[in-house]
């Protein structure tokens, strides 16, 4: 475990070196936060309590989305391109022969990346949004703690999804197509465009059951106090269940890929 902690710390330091990119990301998130806020204000003026949110909660949802966009890598980013390139060139064979688990290695680095993005690109836009608009911020420390737990689970689900996308490069020419599909699904089904509670009928039911909802919709509802008591336990179980399921599938796919590399190498 100490090794993976070192890898996570390295992931944090690695992304901390890109300070100009971080500043540009904060600026971009803030600008889009303002654009979406005024769009939501116009929409909620016409339809109060839309999706079960009042105006303050709806605006808070906007800024939570901007805070978690990079943290949960809803548009991709992080390790995928590097891993796909190592698979394409065959360098991944070296990784597979190392006495460490490939999935845990990349997950540790991604957790370090997510921690940095939450601190560097998450807090600043949220603070600016709270200063400019009447956001519905929780007063209970317990809700803040529950929110952080939910965000951590969302990051793990995000990693597991992107890891599977990257592993597809073992069978595809490259991972660009799969990554593009995952990018679009992440934006649409996470709640980044609109809260999933606004989706009508069966589409809304299905969207809330998919793993991408664990990236934003669930953490946002935890932050807004929509999940309390056993409801909070069920929310954590939903995120944790998807994390375990996707990581397990990732291990199975990784095992198949490993055998393929060994056979080809032999």
XYZ file of C-alpha atoms in Angstrom:
266
model
C 0.000 0.000 0.000
C 2.914 2.314 0.665
C 3.960 1.985 -2.970
C 0.529 3.077 -4.199
C 0.507 5.990 -1.742
C 3.801 7.132 -3.257
C 2.317 6.798 -6.762
C -0.711 8.866 -5.695
C 1.545 11.562 -4.268
C 3.489 11.529 -7.524
C 0.276 11.990 -9.481
C -0.574 14.997 -7.332
C 2.871 16.571 -7.838
C 2.860 15.823 -11.545
C -0.324 17.776 -12.182
C 0.725 20.510 -9.774
C 3.574 21.412 -12.112
C 1.147 22.648 -14.803
C 0.276 25.910 -13.086
C -0.594 27.890 -16.207
C -2.923 25.104 -17.347
C -4.504 25.084 -13.897
C -5.070 28.847 -13.974
C -6.579 28.561 -17.462
C -8.832 25.765 -16.213
C -10.039 27.830 -13.255
C -10.790 30.740 -15.596
C -12.645 28.494 -18.053
C -14.681 26.790 -15.332
C -15.616 30.159 -13.854
C -16.673 31.654 -17.187
C -18.801 28.648 -18.082
C -20.171 28.707 -14.547
C -21.459 32.245 -15.086
C -22.898 31.367 -18.509
C -24.724 28.317 -17.168
C -25.870 30.181 -14.065
C -27.693 32.842 -16.059
C -29.148 30.140 -18.305
C -30.434 28.253 -15.269
C -31.797 31.451 -13.745
C -33.870 32.112 -16.862
C -35.090 28.514 -16.914
C -35.978 28.401 -13.208
C -37.722 31.779 -13.426
C -40.091 30.154 -15.907
C -40.287 26.792 -14.141
C -39.736 27.170 -10.367
C -38.847 23.940 -8.509
C -37.928 22.304 -11.815
C -36.522 18.847 -11.188
C -37.175 19.203 -7.463
C -34.636 22.019 -7.007
C -35.332 25.577 -5.956
C -33.351 28.421 -7.521
C -30.512 28.323 -4.999
C -30.138 24.557 -5.309
C -30.172 24.733 -9.107
C -27.419 27.352 -9.136
C -25.440 25.320 -6.627
C -25.721 22.337 -8.971
C -24.128 24.448 -11.722
C -21.096 25.360 -9.645
C -20.694 21.849 -8.268
C -20.535 20.696 -11.867
C -17.756 23.167 -12.607
C -15.916 22.120 -9.450
C -16.129 18.397 -10.252
C -15.678 18.580 -14.018
C -11.911 18.064 -13.867
C -11.931 16.248 -10.531
C -14.084 13.403 -11.877
C -12.671 13.818 -15.398
C -16.139 13.956 -16.929
C -14.604 15.073 -20.220
C -11.785 12.573 -19.946
C -8.235 13.425 -19.079
C -5.629 11.974 -16.828
C -4.011 8.661 -17.590
C -6.007 7.326 -20.569
C -3.944 8.756 -23.405
C -0.686 7.625 -21.822
C -1.957 4.097 -21.184
C -3.417 3.805 -24.690
C -0.081 4.898 -26.146
C 1.794 2.314 -24.069
C -0.605 -0.360 -25.296
C -0.245 0.782 -28.904
C 3.556 0.730 -28.795
C 3.766 -2.476 -26.779
C 5.473 -0.802 -23.820
C 2.614 -2.022 -21.623
C 4.247 -5.466 -21.684
C 6.901 -4.097 -19.336
C 4.182 -2.799 -17.007
C 2.409 -6.165 -16.958
C 5.581 -7.987 -15.923
C 6.228 -5.656 -12.974
C 5.385 -6.999 -9.475
C 2.523 -4.502 -9.081
C -1.106 -4.569 -10.137
C -1.552 -2.526 -13.307
C -5.030 -1.331 -12.372
C -4.074 -0.254 -8.845
C -0.970 1.505 -10.170
C -2.934 3.674 -12.592
C -5.754 4.217 -10.087
C -3.335 5.481 -7.450
C -1.925 8.027 -9.876
C -5.421 9.088 -10.922
C -6.493 9.572 -7.302
C -3.535 11.922 -6.864
C -4.598 13.798 -9.995
C -8.172 14.069 -8.746
C -7.068 15.376 -5.351
C -5.070 18.120 -7.024
C -7.869 19.047 -9.418
C -10.369 19.255 -6.551
C -8.124 21.615 -4.604
C -6.801 23.649 -7.523
C -9.703 23.753 -9.990
C -12.630 22.906 -7.740
C -12.492 25.268 -4.783
C -11.803 28.555 -6.595
C -14.794 28.443 -9.014
C -17.073 27.322 -6.174
C -15.952 30.221 -3.969
C -16.402 32.730 -6.796
C -19.832 31.320 -7.554
C -20.842 31.584 -3.902
C -19.689 35.208 -3.782
C -21.632 36.150 -6.916
C -24.848 34.158 -6.441
C -27.039 32.918 -3.559
C -25.918 29.293 -3.482
C -27.453 26.705 -1.168
C -24.364 25.799 0.856
C -24.775 23.231 3.648
C -24.170 24.356 7.225
C -23.689 20.885 8.684
C -20.101 19.556 8.752
C -21.590 16.091 8.341
C -22.953 16.985 4.911
C -19.576 18.336 3.815
C -17.924 15.106 4.967
C -20.549 12.977 3.219
C -20.021 15.047 0.070
C -16.276 14.407 0.106
C -16.886 10.677 0.524
C -19.308 10.761 -2.403
C -16.800 12.667 -4.536
C -14.104 10.088 -3.748
C -16.442 7.263 -4.789
C -17.308 9.201 -7.940
C -13.615 9.553 -8.786
C -13.145 5.783 -8.433
C -16.132 5.101 -10.703
C -14.744 7.600 -13.209
C -11.344 5.898 -13.141
C -12.896 2.453 -13.604
C -14.839 3.641 -16.659
C -11.818 5.322 -18.226
C -9.611 2.324 -17.460
C -11.949 0.067 -19.425
C -11.898 2.562 -22.284
C -8.101 2.555 -22.271
C -7.949 -1.261 -22.209
C -10.061 -1.349 -25.373
C -6.862 -0.360 -27.201
C -5.693 -3.985 -26.825
C -8.322 -4.933 -29.433
C -8.817 -1.679 -31.374
C -6.357 0.235 -33.520
C -6.442 2.982 -30.914
C -8.704 4.192 -28.137
C -9.865 7.405 -29.777
C -13.302 6.174 -30.797
C -14.078 4.558 -27.455
C -12.768 7.627 -25.631
C -15.030 9.920 -27.674
C -18.085 7.801 -26.880
C -17.163 7.768 -23.188
C -16.662 11.550 -23.275
C -20.144 12.136 -24.693
C -21.740 9.660 -22.289
C -19.933 11.269 -19.362
C -21.254 14.718 -20.205
C -24.818 13.627 -20.896
C -25.413 10.991 -18.220
C -23.467 12.584 -15.356
C -25.826 15.555 -15.095
C -23.247 17.999 -16.417
C -25.581 19.394 -19.072
C -28.767 19.238 -16.992
C -29.632 17.506 -13.712
C -30.792 13.965 -14.404
C -33.972 14.633 -12.437
C -35.097 16.748 -15.421
C -34.886 13.811 -17.818
C -38.395 12.552 -18.607
C -39.867 9.109 -18.017
C -37.834 6.007 -18.759
C -34.850 8.047 -19.963
C -34.546 9.646 -16.539
C -34.895 6.313 -14.749
C -32.209 4.717 -16.901
C -29.883 7.735 -16.704
C -29.987 7.742 -12.904
C -29.136 4.029 -12.848
C -26.050 4.335 -15.066
C -22.572 4.652 -13.525
C -21.999 8.164 -14.886
C -24.599 9.548 -12.466
C -22.136 8.700 -9.679
C -19.781 11.390 -11.012
C -21.959 14.463 -10.446
C -25.651 13.804 -9.869
C -25.170 11.740 -6.712
C -22.471 13.948 -5.102
C -24.517 17.064 -5.916
C -27.638 15.605 -4.316
C -25.595 14.637 -1.243
C -24.284 18.206 -1.059
C -27.813 19.600 -1.383
C -29.142 17.365 1.377
C -31.303 15.244 -0.923
C -29.836 12.061 0.573
C -30.054 11.685 4.354
C -30.201 8.737 6.711
C -30.709 5.479 4.850
C -31.017 7.455 1.647
C -27.392 8.508 2.079
C -26.380 4.905 2.721
C -28.160 3.858 -0.475
C -26.393 6.628 -2.405
C -22.999 5.437 -1.161
C -23.973 1.834 -1.907
C -24.948 2.825 -5.451
C -21.604 4.485 -6.071
C -19.632 1.786 -4.288
C -21.484 -0.960 -6.130
C -20.652 0.519 -9.500
C -17.032 1.076 -8.431
C -16.626 -2.566 -7.378
C -18.409 -3.903 -10.454
C -16.412 -1.812 -12.918
C -13.082 -2.448 -11.204
C -13.835 -6.182 -11.243
C -14.585 -6.063 -14.963
C -11.384 -4.094 -15.408
C -9.413 -6.822 -13.647
C -10.994 -9.493 -15.855
C -10.250 -7.563 -19.050
C -6.738 -6.888 -17.775
C -6.230 -10.629 -17.182
C -7.375 -11.476 -20.708
C -5.083 -8.785 -22.125
C -2.174 -10.065 -20.043
C -2.596 -13.603 -21.389
C -2.748 -12.189 -24.883
C 0.517 -10.288 -24.378
C 2.185 -13.357 -22.889
C 1.081 -15.565 -25.805
C 2.211 -13.023 -28.389
C 5.474 -12.484 -26.531
C 6.077 -16.217 -26.381
